[in-house]
CSV table of C-alpha atoms and ligand atoms in Angstrom, one decimal:
chain,number,residue,atom,x,y,z
B,211,MET,CA,10.1,27.0,7.3
B,212,ALA,CA,12.2,26.8,4.2
B,213,ASN,CA,11.8,23.1,3.7
B,214,ARG,CA,8.0,23.0,4.2
B,215,LYS,CA,7.0,25.0,1.2
B,216,TRP,CA,4.8,22.1,0.0
B,217,ARG,CA,2.2,23.2,2.6
B,218,GLU,CA,1.9,26.8,1.5
B,219,SER,CA,-1.0,26.6,-1.1
B,220,GLY,CA,-4.4,25.2,-0.4
B,221,TYR,CA,-7.0,23.5,-2.6
B,222,PRO,CA,-10.7,23.8,-1.8
B,223,ALA,CA,-11.7,20.9,0.4
B,224,ARG,CA,-15.0,19.0,0.3
B,225,LEU,CA,-17.0,17.8,3.3
B,226,ALA,CA,-16.6,21.1,5.2
B,227,GLU,CA,-19.1,22.8,7.5
B,228,LYS,CA,-18.8,26.5,8.3
B,229,LEU,CA,-19.3,27.4,12.0
B,230,PRO,CA,-19.5,30.9,13.7
B,231,ASP,CA,-16.4,33.1,14.0
B,232,GLY,CA,-14.7,31.7,10.9
B,233,VAL,CA,-14.3,28.2,12.4
B,234,VAL,CA,-14.7,25.2,10.0
B,235,ARG,CA,-15.5,21.6,10.8
B,236,CYS,CA,-14.1,18.8,8.6
B,237,HIS,CA,-16.3,15.9,8.0
B,238,LEU,CA,-13.8,13.7,6.1
B,239,SER,CA,-12.8,11.5,9.0
B,240,PRO,CA,-14.7,10.7,12.2
B,241,ARG,CA,-12.5,13.0,14.1
B,242,ASN,CA,-14.6,15.9,12.8
B,243,CYS,CA,-11.9,18.5,13.6
B,244,LYS,CA,-13.1,22.0,14.4
B,245,ILE,CA,-10.4,24.2,13.0
B,246,ARG,CA,-9.9,27.9,13.8
B,247,PRO,CA,-8.6,30.3,11.1
B,248,GLY,CA,-4.9,29.7,10.5
B,249,GLN,CA,-4.9,26.3,12.2
B,250,HIS,CA,-4.9,22.8,10.8
B,251,GLY,CA,-6.6,19.5,11.7
B,252,PHE,CA,-5.1,16.4,13.4
B,253,CYS,CA,-3.8,15.1,10.1
B,254,MET,CA,-1.9,18.4,9.5
B,255,VAL,CA,-2.9,18.4,5.8
B,256,ARG,CA,-6.3,20.1,6.1
B,257,ALA,CA,-6.4,23.7,7.3
B,258,ASN,CA,-8.6,26.7,7.8
B,259,ARG,CA,-7.4,29.5,5.5
B,260,GLY,CA,-9.6,32.6,5.9
B,261,GLY,CA,-12.6,30.7,7.1
B,262,GLU,CA,-12.4,28.1,4.3
B,263,LEU,CA,-11.3,24.5,4.7
B,264,VAL,CA,-8.5,23.7,2.3
B,265,SER,CA,-6.5,20.6,1.4
B,266,LEU,CA,-2.7,21.3,1.7
B,267,ASN,CA,-1.6,18.1,-0.1
B,268,TYR,CA,-3.7,18.2,-3.3
B,269,GLY,CA,-1.4,16.8,-6.0
B,270,ARG,CA,1.5,16.5,-3.5
B,271,SER,CA,2.8,13.0,-3.4
B,272,VAL,CA,5.6,10.6,-2.9
B,273,HIS,CA,7.0,9.3,-6.2
B,274,ALA,CA,4.5,7.2,-8.2
B,275,THR,CA,5.7,3.6,-8.1
B,276,GLU,CA,4.9,0.5,-10.1
B,277,GLU,CA,4.3,-2.5,-7.9
B,278,THR,CA,2.2,-5.7,-7.9
B,279,ILE,CA,-1.4,-5.9,-6.6
B,280,GLU,CA,-0.2,-8.4,-3.9
B,281,THR,CA,1.6,-5.4,-2.3
B,282,GLU,CA,-1.8,-4.1,-1.3
B,283,ALA,CA,-3.1,-7.3,0.4
B,284,VAL,CA,-5.4,-7.9,-2.6
B,285,PHE,CA,-5.2,-11.6,-3.6
B,286,HIS,CA,-8.6,-12.0,-5.3
B,287,TYR,CA,-8.5,-9.4,-8.1
B,288,GLU,CA,-6.3,-10.0,-11.1
B,289,PRO,CA,-3.5,-11.8,-9.3
B,290,GLY,CA,-0.1,-10.5,-10.4
B,291,ALA,CA,-1.4,-7.3,-11.9
B,292,ARG,CA,1.0,-4.4,-12.1
B,293,ILE,CA,-0.4,-1.4,-10.3
B,294,LEU,CA,0.7,2.3,-10.1
B,295,SER,CA,0.9,3.1,-6.4
B,296,MET,CA,0.3,6.7,-5.3
B,297,GLY,CA,0.9,7.8,-1.8
B,298,ASN,CA,0.6,11.3,-0.3
B,299,ILE,CA,1.3,13.1,3.0
B,300,GLY,CA,-0.5,13.0,6.3
B,301,CYS,CA,-2.8,10.7,8.1
B,302,MET,CA,-5.9,10.8,10.3
B,303,LEU,CA,-4.3,8.2,12.6
B,304,ASN,CA,-0.9,8.1,14.3
B,305,CYS,CA,-0.2,4.4,14.9
B,306,ASP,CA,2.8,3.8,17.2
B,307,TYR,CA,4.3,1.3,14.8
B,308,CYS,CA,3.6,3.1,11.5
B,309,HIS,CA,6.2,2.0,8.9
B,310,ASN,CA,5.4,4.9,6.7
B,311,TRP,CA,5.7,7.5,9.5
B,312,LYS,CA,8.1,9.6,7.5
B,313,THR,CA,5.3,10.5,5.1
B,314,SER,CA,2.2,9.8,7.2
B,315,GLN,CA,3.3,12.2,9.9
B,316,ALA,CA,3.3,15.5,8.0
B,317,ARG,CA,5.7,17.2,10.4
B,318,PHE,CA,8.6,15.0,9.1
B,319,VAL,CA,8.0,15.7,5.4
B,320,GLU,CA,10.4,18.0,3.6
B,321,ASP,CA,10.2,19.5,0.2
B,322,LYS,CA,12.9,17.2,-1.2
B,323,ASP,CA,10.5,14.2,-0.6
B,324,VAL,CA,7.5,15.7,-2.3
B,325,PHE,CA,6.6,15.2,-5.9
B,326,HIS,CA,3.9,17.2,-7.7
B,327,TYR,CA,1.3,15.5,-10.0
B,328,THR,CA,-1.9,16.5,-11.8
B,329,PRO,CA,-4.7,14.0,-12.2
B,330,GLU,CA,-3.9,13.9,-16.0
B,331,GLU,CA,-0.2,13.1,-15.3
B,332,VAL,CA,-1.1,10.2,-13.0
B,333,VAL,CA,-3.4,8.6,-15.6
B,334,ASP,CA,-0.8,9.3,-18.3
B,335,ILE,CA,1.9,7.5,-16.4
B,336,ALA,CA,-0.3,4.4,-15.9
B,337,GLU,CA,-1.3,4.4,-19.6
B,338,ARG,CA,2.2,4.9,-20.8
B,339,HIS,CA,3.5,1.9,-18.8
B,340,GLY,CA,0.5,-0.4,-19.6
B,341,ILE,CA,-0.8,-0.4,-16.0
B,342,GLN,CA,-4.5,-1.0,-15.6
B,343,VAL,CA,-4.8,-0.4,-11.8
B,344,ILE,CA,-4.0,2.7,-9.9
B,345,SER,CA,-3.6,2.1,-6.1
B,346,TRP,CA,-4.2,4.9,-3.6
B,347,THR,CA,-2.0,3.7,-0.8
B,348,TYR,CA,1.0,4.1,1.7
B,349,ASN,CA,0.4,6.7,4.3
B,350,ASP,CA,-3.4,6.8,3.8
B,351,PRO,CA,-5.6,8.0,0.9
B,352,VAL,CA,-8.4,9.3,3.2
B,353,VAL,CA,-6.5,12.6,3.8
B,354,TRP,CA,-6.0,13.0,0.0
B,355,HIS,CA,-9.8,12.9,-0.7
B,356,GLU,CA,-10.1,15.6,-3.3
B,357,PHE,CA,-7.1,14.5,-5.4
B,358,VAL,CA,-8.0,10.8,-5.1
B,359,SER,CA,-11.7,11.4,-6.1
B,360,GLU,CA,-10.9,13.6,-9.1
B,361,THR,CA,-8.1,11.4,-10.4
B,362,ALA,CA,-10.0,8.2,-9.9
B,363,ARG,CA,-12.9,9.6,-11.9
B,364,LEU,CA,-10.6,10.5,-14.7
B,365,ALA,CA,-8.8,7.1,-14.6
B,366,SER,CA,-12.2,5.3,-14.5
B,367,ASP,CA,-13.4,7.2,-17.5
B,368,ARG,CA,-10.2,6.0,-19.3
B,369,GLY,CA,-10.8,2.3,-18.4
B,370,ILE,CA,-8.4,2.1,-15.4
B,371,VAL,CA,-9.4,0.3,-12.2
B,372,ASN,CA,-8.9,2.1,-8.9
B,373,LEU,CA,-7.7,0.4,-5.7
B,374,TYR,CA,-8.0,2.0,-2.3
B,375,LYS,CA,-5.7,0.7,0.5
B,376,SER,CA,-6.6,2.3,3.8
B,377,ALA,CA,-7.0,2.1,7.5
B,378,PHE,CA,-10.4,3.4,6.7
B,379,PHE,CA,-11.0,5.7,9.6
B,380,ILE,CA,-13.4,7.7,7.4
B,381,SER,CA,-16.9,9.2,7.5
B,382,PRO,CA,-19.9,7.6,5.8
B,383,GLU,CA,-20.2,10.8,3.6
B,384,ALA,CA,-16.7,10.3,2.3
B,385,VAL,CA,-17.2,6.6,1.6
B,386,ALA,CA,-20.4,7.5,-0.4
B,387,GLU,CA,-18.2,9.9,-2.5
B,388,LEU,CA,-15.7,7.1,-3.2
B,389,LEU,CA,-18.0,4.3,-4.1
B,390,PRO,CA,-18.8,5.5,-7.6
B,391,VAL,CA,-15.0,5.6,-8.6
B,392,ILE,CA,-13.2,3.0,-6.5
B,393,ASP,CA,-13.4,-0.6,-7.6
B,394,ILE,CA,-11.3,-2.4,-5.0
B,395,PHE,CA,-11.0,-1.7,-1.3
B,396,SER,CA,-8.2,-3.2,0.8
B,397,ILE,CA,-9.0,-2.3,4.4
B,398,SER,CA,-6.6,-2.6,7.3
B,399,ILE,CA,-8.4,-3.1,10.5
B,400,LYS,CA,-5.8,-2.6,13.2
B,401,SER,CA,-7.3,-4.8,15.8
B,402,MET,CA,-10.7,-5.8,17.1
B,403,ASP,CA,-10.0,-4.4,20.5
B,404,PRO,CA,-11.5,-0.9,21.1
B,405,LYS,CA,-9.0,-0.1,23.8
B,406,TYR,CA,-6.1,-1.0,21.5
B,407,TYR,CA,-7.5,1.3,18.8
B,408,ARG,CA,-7.6,4.3,21.2
B,409,ARG,CA,-4.2,3.6,22.7
B,410,VAL,CA,-2.1,2.5,19.7
B,411,THR,CA,-3.7,4.2,16.7
B,412,LYS,CA,-5.3,7.2,18.3
B,413,GLY,CA,-8.5,6.5,16.5
B,414,TRP,CA,-11.6,4.4,17.4
B,415,ILE,CA,-12.8,1.2,16.0
B,416,GLU,CA,-16.6,1.4,15.3
B,417,PRO,CA,-16.4,3.9,12.4
B,418,VAL,CA,-13.8,1.6,10.7
B,419,LEU,CA,-16.1,-1.4,11.0
B,420,GLU,CA,-19.1,0.6,9.8
B,421,ALA,CA,-17.3,2.0,6.8
B,422,THR,CA,-16.1,-1.5,5.9
B,423,GLU,CA,-19.7,-2.8,6.0
B,424,GLN,CA,-20.8,0.2,3.9
B,425,VAL,CA,-18.3,-0.8,1.2
B,426,TYR,CA,-19.3,-4.5,1.4
B,427,ARG,CA,-23.0,-3.7,1.0
B,428,SER,CA,-22.2,-1.7,-2.1
B,429,GLY,CA,-20.9,-4.8,-3.9
B,430,ARG,CA,-17.4,-3.4,-4.4
B,431,HIS,CA,-14.5,-5.9,-4.2
B,432,VAL,CA,-13.2,-5.8,-0.6
B,433,GLU,CA,-10.4,-7.6,1.3
B,434,VAL,CA,-9.5,-7.0,4.9
B,435,SER,CA,-6.2,-7.4,6.7
B,436,THR,CA,-4.9,-6.9,10.2
B,437,LEU,CA,-1.4,-6.3,11.4
B,438,MET,CA,-0.5,-8.8,14.2
B,439,VAL,CA,1.7,-6.8,16.5
B,440,THR,CA,4.0,-8.9,18.6
B,441,ASP,CA,2.5,-9.4,22.1
B,442,LEU,CA,-0.1,-6.8,21.5
B,443,SER,CA,-2.5,-7.9,18.8
B,444,ASP,CA,-1.2,-11.3,17.7
B,445,THR,CA,-3.5,-13.2,20.0
B,446,GLU,CA,-5.9,-16.0,19.2
B,447,GLN,CA,-8.7,-13.9,20.6
B,448,ASN,CA,-8.0,-11.1,18.1
B,449,ALA,CA,-8.0,-13.7,15.3
B,450,ARG,CA,-11.3,-15.1,16.6
B,451,ASP,CA,-12.9,-11.6,16.8
B,452,MET,CA,-11.6,-10.7,13.3
B,453,ALA,CA,-13.1,-13.9,11.8
B,454,ARG,CA,-16.4,-13.3,13.6
B,455,PHE,CA,-16.6,-9.7,12.2
B,456,VAL,CA,-15.8,-10.9,8.7
B,457,GLY,CA,-18.1,-13.9,8.8
B,458,GLU,CA,-21.1,-12.2,10.4
B,459,ARG,CA,-20.9,-8.5,9.4
B,460,LEU,CA,-19.4,-9.0,5.9
B,461,GLY,CA,-19.4,-12.5,4.4
B,462,PRO,CA,-17.2,-15.6,4.7
B,463,GLU,CA,-16.0,-15.2,1.1
B,464,VAL,CA,-14.1,-11.9,1.9
B,465,PRO,CA,-10.4,-12.7,1.8
B,466,THR,CA,-8.7,-12.0,5.1
B,467,HIS,CA,-5.0,-11.4,5.7
B,468,PHE,CA,-3.0,-11.7,8.9
B,469,VAL,CA,0.0,-9.6,8.4
B,470,ARG,CA,3.4,-9.9,10.1
B,471,PHE,CA,4.7,-6.8,12.0
B,472,HIS,CA,8.2,-5.4,12.1
B,473,PRO,CA,9.5,-3.0,14.7
B,474,ASP,CA,9.3,0.6,13.5
B,475,TYR,CA,8.6,4.3,14.5
B,476,LYS,CA,8.0,4.4,18.2
B,477,MET,CA,7.8,0.7,18.6
B,478,THR,CA,11.3,-0.5,18.1
B,479,ASP,CA,11.9,-2.3,21.5
B,480,THR,CA,10.3,-5.5,20.3
B,481,VAL,CA,10.6,-8.3,17.6
B,482,ARG,CA,8.8,-9.4,14.5
B,483,THR,CA,5.7,-11.4,14.9
B,484,PRO,CA,6.5,-15.1,15.4
B,485,VAL,CA,5.3,-16.8,12.3
B,486,GLU,CA,3.6,-19.6,14.3
B,487,ARG,CA,1.2,-17.0,15.8
B,488,LEU,CA,0.2,-15.9,12.3
B,489,GLU,CA,-0.3,-19.5,11.2
B,490,ARG,CA,-2.4,-20.1,14.4
B,491,ALA,CA,-4.5,-17.0,13.6
B,492,ARG,CA,-5.1,-18.4,10.1
B,493,ARG,CA,-6.2,-21.8,11.3
B,494,VAL,CA,-8.6,-20.2,13.8
B,495,ALA,CA,-10.2,-18.1,11.1
B,496,LEU,CA,-10.5,-21.1,8.7
B,497,ASP,CA,-12.0,-23.2,11.4
B,498,MET,CA,-14.6,-20.5,12.0
B,499,GLY,CA,-15.7,-20.7,8.4
B,500,LEU,CA,-13.8,-18.1,6.4
B,501,GLU,CA,-13.0,-19.3,2.9
B,502,HIS,CA,-9.7,-17.6,2.1
B,503,VAL,CA,-7.3,-16.6,4.8
B,504,TYR,CA,-3.7,-15.6,4.1
B,505,LEU,CA,-0.5,-14.5,5.8
B,506,GLY,CA,1.2,-11.3,4.8
B,507,ASN,CA,4.9,-10.3,5.0
B,508,VAL,CA,5.8,-14.0,5.2
B,509,TYR,CA,7.7,-15.6,2.3
B,510,ASP,CA,8.4,-19.2,2.9
B,511,THR,CA,4.9,-20.5,3.7
B,512,GLU,CA,2.1,-22.2,1.8
B,513,SER,CA,-0.4,-20.0,3.6
B,514,THR,CA,-0.2,-17.4,0.9
B,515,ASN,CA,-1.5,-19.8,-1.8
B,516,THR,CA,-5.0,-20.1,-3.0
B,517,TRP,CA,-6.7,-23.6,-3.3
B,518,CYS,CA,-10.2,-24.4,-4.6
B,519,ARG,CA,-12.6,-24.6,-1.7
B,520,SER,CA,-14.5,-27.4,-3.6
B,521,CYS,CA,-11.9,-29.8,-5.1
B,522,GLY,CA,-8.8,-28.6,-3.4
B,523,LEU,CA,-6.9,-27.8,-6.6
B,524,LEU,CA,-4.0,-25.4,-6.2
B,525,GLN,CA,-5.1,-22.3,-8.2
B,526,ILE,CA,-2.6,-19.5,-7.4
B,527,THR,CA,0.9,-19.7,-5.9
B,528,ARG,CA,2.5,-16.7,-4.3
B,529,TYR,CA,6.0,-15.9,-3.2
B,530,GLY,CA,6.2,-12.6,-1.4
B,531,LEU,CA,4.7,-9.9,-3.6
B,532,ASN,CA,4.4,-12.1,-6.7
B,533,ALA,CA,1.7,-14.4,-7.9
B,534,ARG,CA,1.4,-17.2,-10.5
B,535,LEU,CA,-1.8,-18.6,-11.8
B,536,VAL,CA,-1.6,-22.3,-12.0
B,537,GLY,CA,-5.3,-23.5,-11.8
B,538,LEU,CA,-7.6,-20.7,-12.7
B,539,THR,CA,-9.6,-20.0,-15.9
B,540,PRO,CA,-9.6,-16.5,-17.5
B,541,GLY,CA,-13.1,-16.0,-16.1
B,542,GLY,CA,-11.9,-16.7,-12.5
B,543,ALA,CA,-13.2,-20.2,-12.1
B,544,CYS,CA,-11.3,-23.3,-10.8
B,545,ALA,CA,-9.6,-25.0,-13.8
B,546,GLY,CA,-10.3,-28.4,-12.2
B,547,CYS,CA,-13.9,-28.4,-11.2
B,548,GLY,CA,-15.3,-25.1,-12.6
B,549,THR,CA,-16.3,-23.7,-9.1
B,550,ASP,CA,-16.3,-19.9,-8.9
B,551,ALA,CA,-12.9,-19.1,-7.3
B,552,ARG,CA,-14.2,-15.7,-6.3
B,553,VAL,CA,-11.2,-14.1,-8.1
B,554,ARG,CA,-12.2,-11.1,-10.2
B,555,ARG,CA,-10.3,-10.9,-13.5
B,556,LEU,CA,-9.7,-7.9,-15.7
B,557,PRO,CA,-11.4,-8.4,-19.1
B,558,HIS,CA,-8.3,-7.8,-21.0
B,559,PRO,CA,-5.2,-8.2,-18.8
B,560,ALA,CA,-2.2,-6.1,-20.1
B,561,ALA,CA,0.7,-7.8,-21.8
B,562,PRO,CA,3.7,-8.0,-19.5
B,563,PRO,CA,6.7,-5.8,-20.4
B,564,ALA,CA,9.1,-7.1,-23.0
B,565,VAL,CA,11.9,-9.4,-21.8
B,566,LEU,CA,15.1,-9.6,-23.9
B,567,PRO,CA,17.8,-12.3,-23.7
B,568,ASP,CA,20.6,-9.7,-23.8
B,569,LEU,CA,21.1,-6.0,-23.4
B,570,PRO,CA,20.9,-4.1,-26.8
B,571,ALA,CA,24.2,-4.5,-28.7
B,572,GLY,CA,26.3,-1.4,-29.3
B,573,GLU,CA,24.9,0.5,-26.3
B,574,ARG,CA,26.8,1.2,-23.1
B,575,HIS,CA,25.0,0.5,-19.9
B,576,ASP,CA,25.9,1.3,-16.3
B,577,SER,CA,24.6,-1.3,-13.9
B,578,ALA,CA,23.6,-1.3,-10.2
B,579,ARG,CA,23.0,-4.5,-8.2
B,580,PHE,CA,21.0,-5.2,-5.1
B,581,ASP,CA,21.2,-8.5,-3.2
B,582,TRP,CA,18.3,-9.7,-1.0
B,583,HIS,CA,19.6,-9.9,2.6
B,584,GLY,CA,17.9,-10.6,5.9
B,585,ASP,CA,14.3,-9.4,5.8
B,586,ILE,CA,15.0,-7.1,2.8
B,587,ARG,CA,13.4,-9.0,-0.1
B,588,ALA,CA,12.3,-6.0,-2.2
B,589,VAL,CA,13.8,-2.8,-3.6
B,590,HIS,CA,12.3,0.3,-5.2
B,591,VAL,CA,14.3,1.2,-8.3
B,592,ARG,CA,14.1,4.8,-9.4
B,593,VAL,CA,15.3,5.6,-12.9
B,594,VAL,CA,15.5,9.0,-14.5
B,595,ASN,CA,15.9,9.8,-18.2
B,596,THR,CA,17.8,13.1,-18.2
B,597,ALA,CA,17.9,13.2,-22.0
B,598,ASP,CA,15.5,14.9,-24.4
B,599,SER,CA,14.9,11.7,-26.4
B,600,PRO,CA,13.3,8.4,-25.4
B,601,ARG,CA,15.4,5.7,-23.7
B,602,ALA,CA,15.0,2.2,-22.3
B,603,VAL,CA,16.3,0.9,-19.0
B,604,PHE,CA,16.5,-2.8,-18.0
B,605,HIS,CA,16.4,-5.0,-15.0
B,606,ARG,CA,17.1,-8.6,-14.5
B,607,ARG,CA,16.5,-11.1,-11.6
B,608,LEU,CA,19.4,-13.0,-10.4
B,609,ARG,CA,18.6,-16.7,-9.8
B,610,ARG,CA,21.0,-19.3,-8.5
B,611,ASP,CA,19.4,-22.3,-10.3
B,612,HIS,CA,18.1,-20.5,-13.5
B,613,PRO,CA,20.7,-18.0,-14.6
B,614,ASP,CA,19.0,-17.0,-17.9
B,615,THR,CA,16.2,-14.9,-16.6
B,616,GLY,CA,16.4,-12.2,-19.3
B,617,TRP,CA,16.3,-8.4,-19.2
B,618,THR,CA,12.9,-6.7,-18.6
B,619,ARG,CA,12.7,-3.6,-20.7
B,620,ILE,CA,11.1,-0.3,-19.4
B,621,PRO,CA,10.6,2.4,-22.0
B,622,MET,CA,11.3,5.9,-20.7
B,623,ALA,CA,9.9,9.1,-22.2
B,624,PRO,CA,12.2,12.1,-22.5
B,625,ARG,CA,12.9,13.7,-19.0
B,626,GLU,CA,10.8,11.0,-17.3
B,627,SER,CA,11.4,9.9,-13.7
B,628,TYR,CA,10.0,6.4,-13.0
B,629,ARG,CA,10.0,4.2,-10.0
B,630,PHE,CA,9.2,0.4,-9.8
B,631,ILE,CA,9.5,-2.4,-7.3
B,632,SER,CA,11.5,-5.5,-7.7
B,633,ALA,CA,10.6,-8.1,-5.1
B,634,GLN,CA,12.0,-11.6,-4.6
B,635,SER,CA,9.8,-14.0,-6.5
B,636,PHE,CA,11.5,-17.4,-6.1
B,637,ASP,CA,13.4,-19.0,-3.2
B,638,ASP,CA,16.5,-19.3,-5.4
B,639,GLU,CA,16.5,-15.7,-6.4
B,640,THR,CA,19.4,-13.7,-4.9
B,641,GLY,CA,18.8,-10.2,-6.1
B,642,VAL,CA,18.3,-7.8,-9.0
B,643,VAL,CA,20.5,-5.9,-11.5
B,644,VAL,CA,19.4,-2.7,-13.1
B,645,ALA,CA,21.1,-1.5,-16.3
B,646,VAL,CA,20.7,2.1,-17.6
B,647,PRO,CA,22.1,3.6,-20.8
B,648,ASP,CA,23.9,6.9,-21.3
B,649,GLY,CA,21.5,9.7,-20.3
B,650,CYS,CA,19.7,7.7,-17.6
B,651,THR,CA,20.5,7.4,-13.9
B,652,SER,CA,19.3,4.9,-11.3
B,653,SER,CA,19.0,4.7,-7.5
B,654,LEU,CA,17.8,1.9,-5.2
B,655,HIS,CA,15.7,2.1,-2.1
B,656,GLN,CA,15.3,-0.9,0.3
B,657,VAL,CA,11.7,-1.9,1.0
B,658,PHE,CA,10.9,-3.4,4.3
B,659,ASP,CA,7.6,-5.4,4.1
B,660,ARG,CA,4.8,-4.6,1.8
B,661,ALA,CA,3.2,-1.2,1.2
B,662,HIS,CA,6.3,0.5,2.6
B,663,PHE,CA,7.5,3.6,0.8
B,664,PRO,CA,11.2,4.1,1.6
B,665,THR,CA,12.5,7.6,1.6
B,666,THR,CA,16.2,6.8,2.0
B,667,GLU,CA,18.4,5.5,-0.7
B,668,ALA,CA,20.1,2.2,-0.1
B,669,SER,CA,23.5,3.9,-0.7
B,670,ALA,CA,22.8,6.0,2.4
B,671,GLY,CA,23.0,3.0,4.7
B,672,THR,CA,21.0,0.1,5.9
B,673,VAL,CA,17.2,0.1,6.2
B,674,ASN,CA,17.6,1.3,9.7
B,675,ALA,CA,18.4,4.7,8.3
B,676,ASP,CA,14.8,4.8,7.3
B,677,VAL,CA,13.3,3.5,10.5
B,678,THR,CA,15.2,5.7,12.9
B,679,PRO,CA,13.3,5.4,16.1
B,680,LEU,CA,11.9,8.4,17.8
B,681,PRO,CA,12.1,8.6,21.6
B,682,ARG,CA,11.8,5.1,23.1
B,683,TYR,CA,8.3,3.7,23.1
B,684,VAL,CA,6.7,2.9,26.4
B,685,ARG,CA,4.7,-0.3,25.9
B,686,PRO,CA,1.2,0.1,27.2
B,687,SER,CA,-0.1,-2.7,29.5
B,688,ARG,CA,-2.4,-5.1,27.8
V,184,LIG,S1,-9.3,14.5,7.8
V,184,LIG,FE1,-9.8,13.9,9.9
V,184,LIG,S2,-8.0,14.5,11.0
V,184,LIG,FE2,-7.9,15.6,9.1
V,184,LIG,S3,-8.9,17.6,9.5
V,184,LIG,FE3,-10.5,16.2,8.7
V,184,LIG,S4,-11.4,15.4,10.5
V,184,LIG,FE4,-9.4,16.2,11.2
């Protein structure tokens, strides 16, 4: 097919077993697909070419995007850190509600949505923009194993931290290959109900729980989250089972996130999770002894803040995808009583980007504005420098009560394409303005909840243009 050229070349895949008659078995996920010559596995991005297992998505990606670490349900590792998010194509699951289905389900991905990166280019982007954490995220990094492992090694050698955000339906051998190069794991456990896993995600639960334990035992930083799907997995029982798993098979100090669902993909005949069910889940988990339990995709709640478990001091406040340290020492202890807050800090956090009171005088800028509306509280901004010389683009938050927010400056290399998120960070913030000089262009992409990679420009219509439902979902009985 003309618009599927991205799948034409293959890269040698690891974790392969050769079987008779040119068949190969893939040991990357617990599916262990047996693949005949010319065929591909369930994920559609690992294939048998001439009796060899190959990766079809090596270096093929969605656009690299600067976000904040809170986007990845990581609240206890350098809060507020800027991260470089890298997503790819394909998935070893097929969840009925996937909000990244346009990239996780490879059959929907067209060449126009695919960007090509080498490991060196990814690390260079992070370094050029002063970003200390690379996040392997969105669709799912499991099916990008070779590219993730090789790039994470290079990044690690250059002092960059690697974050792995995944549904973690992965084999123990693959986890063992990740542990030397990944510093932070954010694991999305879809439910604690084995039947739900089979029915809604097309995977199965026990390998996910075992892989999560494997990471925990290694001492790597781990946080877990679960999407509370309206009327399916937002029950008190699910919260109880999740808290029991974290408390007994991991440890009560592991931060746990209950995440709000929005209708998407095949599951559009429903509503967002009622916030009171998420708050109830959090109370249940706290009562069962977990130390830090948070809500996700909920803005106007105190249940995203961090308090000292000893003296009760407020340590970190969060609004959406943004965090502010208000009671934490540089070493990660409570500023009030000195108790270890179990928040890992980077030894030398990067300086934030420069903020100027005004745009540079004597330069003409085109501007684009985006106003938060409804549940759209974040936007991806893509800027492109079409010139052969360096440029700088700017963005500014619009606040009702504090109009002088200043312009954040983003340096752009010649011919560079860059993408970053702007998310509502105060309740009086109404939107964002982007200003680009001659030689640069910008486009805006509405973000619906965290860790969502939108493929449609805002100018093409509402967010619904990006969550077009497939044939109507038939709700399974509970
Ligand atoms: S990664 Fe999983 S789904 Fe993909 S080919 Fe390997 S075993 Fe199959």
